[in-house]
Short mmCIF file of C-alpha atoms and ligand atoms in Angstrom, two decimals:
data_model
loop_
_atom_site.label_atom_id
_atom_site.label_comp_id
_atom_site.label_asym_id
_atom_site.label_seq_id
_atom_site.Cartn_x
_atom_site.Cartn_y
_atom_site.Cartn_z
CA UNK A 1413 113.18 82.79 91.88
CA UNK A 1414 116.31 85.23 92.05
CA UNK A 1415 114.67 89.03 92.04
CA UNK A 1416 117.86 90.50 92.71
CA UNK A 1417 119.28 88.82 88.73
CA UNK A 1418 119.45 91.63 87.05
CA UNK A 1419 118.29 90.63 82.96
CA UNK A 1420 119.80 92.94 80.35
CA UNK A 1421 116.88 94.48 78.57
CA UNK A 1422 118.05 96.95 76.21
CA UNK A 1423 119.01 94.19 73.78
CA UNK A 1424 115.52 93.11 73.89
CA UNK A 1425 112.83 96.13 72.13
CA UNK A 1426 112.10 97.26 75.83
CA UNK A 1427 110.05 100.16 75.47
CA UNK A 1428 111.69 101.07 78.93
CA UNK A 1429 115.01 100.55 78.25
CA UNK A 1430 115.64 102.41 74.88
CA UNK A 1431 113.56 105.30 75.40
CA UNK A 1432 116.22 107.42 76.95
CA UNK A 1433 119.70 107.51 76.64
CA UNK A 1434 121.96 104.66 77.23
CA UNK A 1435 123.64 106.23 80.96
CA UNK A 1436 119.66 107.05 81.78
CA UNK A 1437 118.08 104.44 84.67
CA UNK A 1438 114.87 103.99 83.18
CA UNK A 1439 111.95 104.57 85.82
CA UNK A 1440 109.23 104.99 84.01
CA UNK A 1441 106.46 102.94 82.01
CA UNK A 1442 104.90 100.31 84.24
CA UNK A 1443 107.05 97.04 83.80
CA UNK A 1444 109.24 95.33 86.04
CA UNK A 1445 111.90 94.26 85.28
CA UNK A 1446 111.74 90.80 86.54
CA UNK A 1447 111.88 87.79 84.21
CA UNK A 1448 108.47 85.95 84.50
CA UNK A 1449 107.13 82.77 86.39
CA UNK A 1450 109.11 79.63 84.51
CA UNK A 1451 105.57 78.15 83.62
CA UNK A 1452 104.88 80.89 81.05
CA UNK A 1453 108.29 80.57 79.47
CA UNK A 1454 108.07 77.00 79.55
CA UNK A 1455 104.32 77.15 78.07
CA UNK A 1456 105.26 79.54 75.37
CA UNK A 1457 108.77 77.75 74.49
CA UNK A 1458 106.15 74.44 74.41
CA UNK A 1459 104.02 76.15 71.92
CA UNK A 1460 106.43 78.25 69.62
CA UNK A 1461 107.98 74.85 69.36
CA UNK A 1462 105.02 73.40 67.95
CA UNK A 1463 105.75 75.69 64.81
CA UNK A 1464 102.26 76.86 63.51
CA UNK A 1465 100.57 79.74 64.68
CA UNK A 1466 97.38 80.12 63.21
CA UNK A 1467 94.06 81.58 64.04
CA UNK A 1468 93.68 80.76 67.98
CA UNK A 1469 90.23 79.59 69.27
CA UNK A 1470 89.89 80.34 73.82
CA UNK A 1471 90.05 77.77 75.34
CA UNK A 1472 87.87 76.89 77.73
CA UNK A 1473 90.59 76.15 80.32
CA UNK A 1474 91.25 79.71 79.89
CA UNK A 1475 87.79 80.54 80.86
CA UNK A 1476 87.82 78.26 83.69
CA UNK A 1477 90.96 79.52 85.43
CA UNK A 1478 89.30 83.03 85.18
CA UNK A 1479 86.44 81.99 86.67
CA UNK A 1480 88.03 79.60 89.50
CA UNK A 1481 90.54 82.51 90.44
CA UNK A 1482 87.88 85.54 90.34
CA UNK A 1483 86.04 83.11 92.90
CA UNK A 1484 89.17 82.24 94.86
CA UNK A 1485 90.90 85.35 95.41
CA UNK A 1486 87.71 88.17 95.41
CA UNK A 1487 84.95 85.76 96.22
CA UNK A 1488 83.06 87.14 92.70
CA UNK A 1489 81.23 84.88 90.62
CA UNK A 1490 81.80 85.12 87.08
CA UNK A 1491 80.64 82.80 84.65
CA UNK A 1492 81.91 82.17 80.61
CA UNK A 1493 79.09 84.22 78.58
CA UNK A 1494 80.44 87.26 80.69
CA UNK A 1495 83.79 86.54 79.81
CA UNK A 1496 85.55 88.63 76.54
CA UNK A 1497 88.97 89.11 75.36
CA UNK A 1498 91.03 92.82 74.52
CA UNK A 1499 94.41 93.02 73.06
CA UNK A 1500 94.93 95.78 75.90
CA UNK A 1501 93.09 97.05 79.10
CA UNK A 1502 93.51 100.68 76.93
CA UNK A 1503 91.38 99.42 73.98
CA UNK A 1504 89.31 97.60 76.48
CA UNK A 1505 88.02 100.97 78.38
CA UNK A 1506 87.74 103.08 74.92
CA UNK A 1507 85.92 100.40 73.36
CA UNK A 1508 83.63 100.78 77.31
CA UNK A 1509 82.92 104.53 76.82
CA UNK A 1510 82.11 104.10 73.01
CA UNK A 1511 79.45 101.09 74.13
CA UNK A 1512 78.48 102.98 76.53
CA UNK A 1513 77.85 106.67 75.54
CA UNK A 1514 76.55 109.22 72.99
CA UNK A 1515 78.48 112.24 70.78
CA UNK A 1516 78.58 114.75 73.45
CA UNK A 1517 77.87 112.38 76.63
CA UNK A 1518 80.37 113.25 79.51
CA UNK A 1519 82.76 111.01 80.87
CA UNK A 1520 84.52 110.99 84.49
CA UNK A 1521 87.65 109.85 86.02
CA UNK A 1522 89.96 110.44 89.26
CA UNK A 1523 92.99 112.31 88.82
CA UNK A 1524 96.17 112.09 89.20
CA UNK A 1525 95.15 109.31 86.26
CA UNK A 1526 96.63 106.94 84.41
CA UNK A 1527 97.48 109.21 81.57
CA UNK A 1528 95.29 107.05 79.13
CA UNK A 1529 92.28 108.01 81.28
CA UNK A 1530 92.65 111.63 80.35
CA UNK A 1531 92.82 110.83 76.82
CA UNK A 1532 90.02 108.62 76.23
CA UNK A 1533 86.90 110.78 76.02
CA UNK A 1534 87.82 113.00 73.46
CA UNK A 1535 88.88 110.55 71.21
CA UNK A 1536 85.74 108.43 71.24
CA UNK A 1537 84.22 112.20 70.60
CA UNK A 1538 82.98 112.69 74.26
CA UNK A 1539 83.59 115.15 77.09
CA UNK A 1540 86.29 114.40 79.73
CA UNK A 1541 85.30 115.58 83.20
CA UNK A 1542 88.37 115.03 85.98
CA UNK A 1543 87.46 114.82 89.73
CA UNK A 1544 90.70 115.66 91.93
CA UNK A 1545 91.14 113.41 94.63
CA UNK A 1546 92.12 115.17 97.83
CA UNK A 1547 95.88 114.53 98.76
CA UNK A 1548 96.28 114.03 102.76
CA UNK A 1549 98.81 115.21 104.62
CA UNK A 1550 100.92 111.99 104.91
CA UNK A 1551 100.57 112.29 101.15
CA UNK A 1552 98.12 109.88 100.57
CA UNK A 1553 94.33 110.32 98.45
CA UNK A 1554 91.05 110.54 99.39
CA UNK A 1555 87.72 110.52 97.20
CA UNK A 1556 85.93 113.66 97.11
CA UNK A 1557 82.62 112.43 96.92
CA UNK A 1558 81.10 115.70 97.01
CA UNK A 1559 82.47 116.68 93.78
CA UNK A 1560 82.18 113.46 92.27
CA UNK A 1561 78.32 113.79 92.78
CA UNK A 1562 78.44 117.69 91.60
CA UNK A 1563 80.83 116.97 88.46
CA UNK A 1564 78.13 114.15 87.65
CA UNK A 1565 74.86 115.94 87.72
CA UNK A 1566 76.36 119.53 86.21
CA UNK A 1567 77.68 117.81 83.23
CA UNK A 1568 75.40 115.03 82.23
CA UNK A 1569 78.23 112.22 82.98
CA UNK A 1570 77.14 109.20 81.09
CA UNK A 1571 80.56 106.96 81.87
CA UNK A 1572 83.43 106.39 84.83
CA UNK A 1573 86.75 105.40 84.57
CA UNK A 1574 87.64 103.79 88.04
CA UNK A 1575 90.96 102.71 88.26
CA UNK A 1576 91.52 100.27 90.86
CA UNK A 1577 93.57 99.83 92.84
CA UNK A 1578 94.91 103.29 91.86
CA UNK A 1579 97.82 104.33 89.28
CA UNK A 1580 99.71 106.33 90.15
CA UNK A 1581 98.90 106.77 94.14
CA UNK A 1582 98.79 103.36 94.86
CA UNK A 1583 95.16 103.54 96.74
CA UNK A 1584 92.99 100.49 97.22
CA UNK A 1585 90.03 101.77 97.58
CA UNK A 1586 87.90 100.26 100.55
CA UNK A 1587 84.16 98.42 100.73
CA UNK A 1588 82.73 101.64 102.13
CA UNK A 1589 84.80 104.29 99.08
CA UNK A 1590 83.73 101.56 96.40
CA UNK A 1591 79.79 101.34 98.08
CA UNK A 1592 79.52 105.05 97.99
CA UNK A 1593 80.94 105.36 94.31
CA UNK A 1594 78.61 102.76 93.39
CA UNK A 1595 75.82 103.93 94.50
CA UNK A 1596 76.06 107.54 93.17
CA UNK A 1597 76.75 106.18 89.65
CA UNK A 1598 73.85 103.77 90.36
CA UNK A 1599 71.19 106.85 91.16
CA UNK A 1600 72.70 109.03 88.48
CA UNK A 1601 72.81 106.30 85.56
CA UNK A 1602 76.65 106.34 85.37
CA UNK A 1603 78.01 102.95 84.09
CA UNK A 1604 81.15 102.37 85.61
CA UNK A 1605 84.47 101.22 83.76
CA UNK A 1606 86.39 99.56 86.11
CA UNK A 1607 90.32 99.22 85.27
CA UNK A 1608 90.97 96.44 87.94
CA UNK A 1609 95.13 95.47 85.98
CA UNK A 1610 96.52 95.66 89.51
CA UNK A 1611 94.29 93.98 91.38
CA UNK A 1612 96.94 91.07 91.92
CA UNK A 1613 99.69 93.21 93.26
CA UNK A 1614 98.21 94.44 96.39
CA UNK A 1615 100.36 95.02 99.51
CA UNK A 1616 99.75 92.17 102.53
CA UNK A 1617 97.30 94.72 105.16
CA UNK A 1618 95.26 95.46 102.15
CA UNK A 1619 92.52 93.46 99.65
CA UNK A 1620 91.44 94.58 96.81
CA UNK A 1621 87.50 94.21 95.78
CA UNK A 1622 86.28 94.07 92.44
CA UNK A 1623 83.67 97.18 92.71
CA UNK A 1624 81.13 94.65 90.38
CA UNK A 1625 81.55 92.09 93.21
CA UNK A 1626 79.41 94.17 95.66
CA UNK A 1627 75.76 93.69 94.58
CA UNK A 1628 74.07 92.60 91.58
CA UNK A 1629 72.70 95.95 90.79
CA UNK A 1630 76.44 96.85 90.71
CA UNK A 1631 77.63 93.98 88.88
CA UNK A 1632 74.35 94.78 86.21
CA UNK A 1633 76.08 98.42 85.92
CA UNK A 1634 79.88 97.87 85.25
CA UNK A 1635 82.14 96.57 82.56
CA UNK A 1636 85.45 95.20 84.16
CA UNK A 1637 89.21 94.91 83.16
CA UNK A 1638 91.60 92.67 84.44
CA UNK A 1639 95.02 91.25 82.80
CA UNK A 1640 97.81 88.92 83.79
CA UNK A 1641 100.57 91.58 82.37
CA UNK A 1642 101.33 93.34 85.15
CA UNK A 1643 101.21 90.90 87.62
CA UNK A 1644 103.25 88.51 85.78
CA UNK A 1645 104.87 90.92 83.76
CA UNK A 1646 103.83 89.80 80.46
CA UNK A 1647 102.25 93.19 79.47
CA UNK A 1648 104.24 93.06 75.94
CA UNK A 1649 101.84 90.25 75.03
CA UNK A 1650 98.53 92.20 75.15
CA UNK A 1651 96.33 89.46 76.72
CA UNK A 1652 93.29 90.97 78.61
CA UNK A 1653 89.84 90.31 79.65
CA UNK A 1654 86.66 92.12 79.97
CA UNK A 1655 84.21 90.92 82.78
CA UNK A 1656 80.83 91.98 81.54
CA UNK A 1657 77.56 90.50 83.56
CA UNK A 1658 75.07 92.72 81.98
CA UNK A 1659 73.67 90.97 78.90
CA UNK A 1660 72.99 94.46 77.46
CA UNK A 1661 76.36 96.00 78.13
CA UNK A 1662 77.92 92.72 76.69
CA UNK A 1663 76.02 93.60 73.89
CA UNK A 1664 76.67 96.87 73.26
CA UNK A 1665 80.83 96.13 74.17
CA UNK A 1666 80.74 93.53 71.08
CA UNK A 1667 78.91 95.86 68.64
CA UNK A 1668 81.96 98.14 69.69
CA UNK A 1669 84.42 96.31 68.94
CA UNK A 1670 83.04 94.14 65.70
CA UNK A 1671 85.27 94.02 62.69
CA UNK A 1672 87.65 96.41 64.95
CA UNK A 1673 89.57 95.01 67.52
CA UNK A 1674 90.19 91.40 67.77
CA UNK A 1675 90.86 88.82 70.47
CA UNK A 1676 94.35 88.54 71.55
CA UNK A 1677 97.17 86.44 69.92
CA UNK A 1678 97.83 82.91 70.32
CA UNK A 1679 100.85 83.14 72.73
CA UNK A 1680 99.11 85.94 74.81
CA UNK A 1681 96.60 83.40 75.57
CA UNK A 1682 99.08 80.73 76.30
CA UNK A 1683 100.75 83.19 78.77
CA UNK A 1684 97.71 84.09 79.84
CA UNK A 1685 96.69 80.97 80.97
CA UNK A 1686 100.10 79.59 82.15
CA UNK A 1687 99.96 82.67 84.11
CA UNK A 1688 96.68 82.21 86.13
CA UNK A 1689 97.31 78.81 86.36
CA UNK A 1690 100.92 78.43 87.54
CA UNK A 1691 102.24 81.59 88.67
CA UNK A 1692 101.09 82.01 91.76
CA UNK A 1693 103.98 80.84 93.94
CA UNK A 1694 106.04 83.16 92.12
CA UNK A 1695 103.36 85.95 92.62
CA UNK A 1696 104.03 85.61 96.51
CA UNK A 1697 107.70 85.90 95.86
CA UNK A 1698 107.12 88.86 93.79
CA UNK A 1699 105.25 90.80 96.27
CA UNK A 1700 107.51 90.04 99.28
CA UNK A 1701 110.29 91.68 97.00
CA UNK A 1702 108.15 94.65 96.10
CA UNK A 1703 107.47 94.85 99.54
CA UNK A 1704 110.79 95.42 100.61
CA UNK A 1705 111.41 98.05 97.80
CA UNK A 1706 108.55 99.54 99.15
CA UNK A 1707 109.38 99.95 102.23
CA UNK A 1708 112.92 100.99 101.54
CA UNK A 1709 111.69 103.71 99.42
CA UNK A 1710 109.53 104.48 102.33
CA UNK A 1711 111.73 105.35 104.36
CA UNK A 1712 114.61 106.48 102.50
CA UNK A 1713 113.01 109.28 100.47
CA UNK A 1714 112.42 111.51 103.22
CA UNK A 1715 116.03 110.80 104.38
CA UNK A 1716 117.83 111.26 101.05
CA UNK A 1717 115.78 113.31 99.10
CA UNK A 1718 114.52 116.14 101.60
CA UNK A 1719 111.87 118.03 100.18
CA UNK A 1720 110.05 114.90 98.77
CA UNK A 1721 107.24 113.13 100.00
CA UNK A 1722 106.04 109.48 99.41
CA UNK A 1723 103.04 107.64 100.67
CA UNK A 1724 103.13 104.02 101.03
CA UNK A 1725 101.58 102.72 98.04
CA UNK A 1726 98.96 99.72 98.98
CA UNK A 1727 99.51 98.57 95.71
CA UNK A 1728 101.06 98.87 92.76
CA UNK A 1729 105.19 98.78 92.29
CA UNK A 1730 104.63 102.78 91.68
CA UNK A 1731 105.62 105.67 93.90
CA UNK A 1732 104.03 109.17 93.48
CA UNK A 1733 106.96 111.68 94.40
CA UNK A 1734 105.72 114.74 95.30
CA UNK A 1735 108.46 117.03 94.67
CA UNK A 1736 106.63 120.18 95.29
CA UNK A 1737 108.79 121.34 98.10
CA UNK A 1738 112.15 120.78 97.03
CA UNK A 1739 111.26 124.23 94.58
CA UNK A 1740 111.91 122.05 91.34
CA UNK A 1741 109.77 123.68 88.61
CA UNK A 1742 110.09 120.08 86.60
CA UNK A 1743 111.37 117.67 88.42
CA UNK A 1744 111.50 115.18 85.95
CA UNK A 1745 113.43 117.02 83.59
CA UNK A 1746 115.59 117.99 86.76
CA UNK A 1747 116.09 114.13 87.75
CA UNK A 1748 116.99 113.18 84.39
CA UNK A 1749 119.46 115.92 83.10
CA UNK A 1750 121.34 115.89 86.56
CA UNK A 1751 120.34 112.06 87.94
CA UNK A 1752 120.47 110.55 84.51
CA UNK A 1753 117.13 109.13 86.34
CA UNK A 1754 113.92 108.61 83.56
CA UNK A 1755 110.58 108.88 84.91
CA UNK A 1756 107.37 109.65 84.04
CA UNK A 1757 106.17 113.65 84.30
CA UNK A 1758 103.69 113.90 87.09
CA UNK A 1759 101.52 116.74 84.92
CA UNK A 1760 100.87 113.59 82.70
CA UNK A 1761 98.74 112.46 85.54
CA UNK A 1762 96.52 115.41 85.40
CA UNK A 1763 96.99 119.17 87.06
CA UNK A 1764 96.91 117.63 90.19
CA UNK A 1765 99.57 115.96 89.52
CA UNK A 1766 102.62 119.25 88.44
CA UNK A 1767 105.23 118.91 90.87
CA UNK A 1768 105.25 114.75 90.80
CA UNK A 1769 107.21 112.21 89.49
CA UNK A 1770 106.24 108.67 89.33
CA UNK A 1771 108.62 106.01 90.12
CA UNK A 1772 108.73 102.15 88.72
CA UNK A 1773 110.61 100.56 91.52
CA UNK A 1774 109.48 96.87 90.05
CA UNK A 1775 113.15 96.58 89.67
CA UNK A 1776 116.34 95.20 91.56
CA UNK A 1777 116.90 96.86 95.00
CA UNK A 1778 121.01 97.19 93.83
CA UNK A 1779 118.94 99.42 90.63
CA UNK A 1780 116.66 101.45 92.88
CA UNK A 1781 119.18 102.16 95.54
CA UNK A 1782 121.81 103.33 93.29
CA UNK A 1783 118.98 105.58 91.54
CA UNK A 1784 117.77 107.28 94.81
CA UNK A 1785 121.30 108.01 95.46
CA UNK A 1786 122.09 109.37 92.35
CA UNK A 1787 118.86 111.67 93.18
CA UNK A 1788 119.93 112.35 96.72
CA UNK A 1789 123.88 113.71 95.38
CA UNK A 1790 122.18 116.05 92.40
CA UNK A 1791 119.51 117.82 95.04
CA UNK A 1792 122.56 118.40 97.21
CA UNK A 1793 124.43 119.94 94.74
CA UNK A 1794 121.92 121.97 93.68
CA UNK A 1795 121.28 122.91 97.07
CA UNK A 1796 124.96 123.89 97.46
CA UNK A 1797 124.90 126.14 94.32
C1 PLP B 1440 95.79 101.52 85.28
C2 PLP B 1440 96.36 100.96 84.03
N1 PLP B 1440 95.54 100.56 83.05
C3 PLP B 1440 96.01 100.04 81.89
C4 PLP B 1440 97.36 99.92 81.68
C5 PLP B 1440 97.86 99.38 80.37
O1 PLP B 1440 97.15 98.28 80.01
P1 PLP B 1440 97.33 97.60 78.57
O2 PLP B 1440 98.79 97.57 78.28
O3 PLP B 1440 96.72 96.27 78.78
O4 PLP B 1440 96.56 98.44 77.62
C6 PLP B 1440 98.26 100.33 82.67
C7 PLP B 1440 99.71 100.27 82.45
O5 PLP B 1440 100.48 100.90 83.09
C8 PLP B 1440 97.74 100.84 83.88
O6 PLP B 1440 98.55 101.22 84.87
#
């Protein structure tokens, strides 16, 4: 697989790539911009060419790759009754918090967030509680447990939004950080939400564990997400999957969702599957590229763009600049009128997260070098002024 082709994806109703301007590098929503493992093009080309698309049942292969690759690559046994399909990891943790909670319940979640996190509560008619994670001096986050607990107990928290591994710091949260979140949601009757859609792109000294993996009281007490569309970037085909091992949560998801929201379409699921089946060599290929990006990124920032920080992300093709010290007062509006660079706006993240910027670099190195560059030249010249 060449990761260095670059694809031409404005022609193509990329969200990414016709949001801004036509001169803006586009940095921002989380695809890549790689073209995806030849057995889901050849699957869907197979199917589209069979030339009627109605009503799709699962199949049960699907189900069975699930399973297989939830026991291969986490060790987690999962079996087909705790198996359900979401046209979106989004609508799968909304539809969560509505199973899960009452008008005026309390929900939590970690910020900097995934912007859909801080959205959620109120729109299923809930509270929204946000616990800041504390931000290290290399730049990297730690759980404040402390508050978690507090923000739990003070405001009646009936739900949690765990996101990992973590968007937009790139944290994989260890055994002992996922043990201890557990088991305060455990003595405090929070049912945990787990948004695992990265847990495939995780950096080679890390491992990601699914948080229901770690005991069956866990497991009994959390509704999981996974999806193939970031890791195989198929995300534009809205195939995802709820693990649910609790009979009563399963319950309670389905009377959430009835007459509502659906199962995916046909091709997702044919991508889907292809995917888990047959993209795995390509995975490895995928990650070794990232990696380098990474690790350019890693080092270059503080080189070319003084002022801005950068922990290594353990997983994750995202970067969380933190631009606080180059005296920006928006750096993404900065970065875009003066970079032509498009990312997202860190405050989107949460408080916590004024100052940031998040960058995509799932893209070609010739495409992320040329962007840092183009950041480097318009702090200098700002600097000069
Ligand atoms: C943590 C997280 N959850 C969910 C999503 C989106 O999932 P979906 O498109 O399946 O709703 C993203 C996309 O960036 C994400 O980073």
């Amino acid at each position: 697989m060449d990761f260095d082709r670059v694809v031409d994806r404005r022609q193509s109703d990329s969200i990414k790539w016709n949001y801004y301007d036509e001169d803006v590098t586009p940095m921002w929503i989380a695809d890549t911009d790689f073209e995806s493992p030849p057995c889901v093009i050849e699957a869907l080309h197979e199917r589209v060419s069979h030339g009627i698309f109605g009503y799709a049942k699962v199949a049960d292969s699907l189900y069975d790759v699930i399973i297989e690759r939830k026991k291969q690559r986490f060790n987690w046994d999962v079996s087909k009754p705790q198996i359900s399909f979401v046209p979106g990891i989004v609508t799968g943790f909304n539809l969560a918090i509505r199973a899960v909670c009452q008008p005026g319940d309390a929900v939590i979640y970690q910020t900097p967030a995934y912007p859909p996190f801080l959205s959620a509560p109120e729109s299923g008619g809930f509270r929204s509680v946000h616990n800041e994670m504390i931000q290290q001096a290399d730049g990297s986050y730690l759980i404040d447990f402390d508050s978690f607990e507090r923000q739990i107990v003070d405001n009646r928290v009936k739900a949690f939004i765990l996101c990992n591994p973590q968007n937009p710091t790139g944290r994989v949260f260890n055994r002992k950080e996922l043990e201890q979140l557990a088991e305060i949601c455990l003595r405090h009757h929070v049912v945990i939400c787990s948004d695992e859609i990265h847990c495939d792109i995780v950096y080679h000294e890390h491992t990601h564990i699914p948080i229901a993996s770690l005991s069956k009281e866990v497991s009994e007490n959390t509704l999981t997400f996974i999806a193939p569309s970031k890791t195989y970037n198929i995300a534009g085909l809205h195939a995802s999957v709820a693990i649910i091992q609790s009979e009563k949560l399963f319950t309670q998801f389905c009377r959430a969702r009835e007459g509502i929201v659906g199962n995916p379409g046909l091709l997702a699921l044919v991508a889907a599957e292809a995917a888990f089946r047959g993209g795995d060599d390509w995975l490895r290929q995928c990650i070794d590229y990232l990696t380098v990006n990474r690790d350019w990124l890693v080092e270059n920032v503080p080189r070319l763009l003084p002022g801005v920080k950068m922990a290594k992300p353990q997983a994750t093709f995202l970067g969380w600049l933190d631009c606080r010290e180059t005296g920006l007062t928006n750096p993404q509006k900065f970065f875009l009128e003066k970079a032509r660079i498009g990312f997202n706006e860190g405050s989107a993240f949460g408080s916590n997260g004024c100052g940031f910027v998040r960058l995509n670099f799932g893209t070609q190195m010739a495409i992320l070098e040329d962007a840092v560059r183009r950041m480097s030249g318009a702090l200098s010249v700002t600097r000069a002024c």
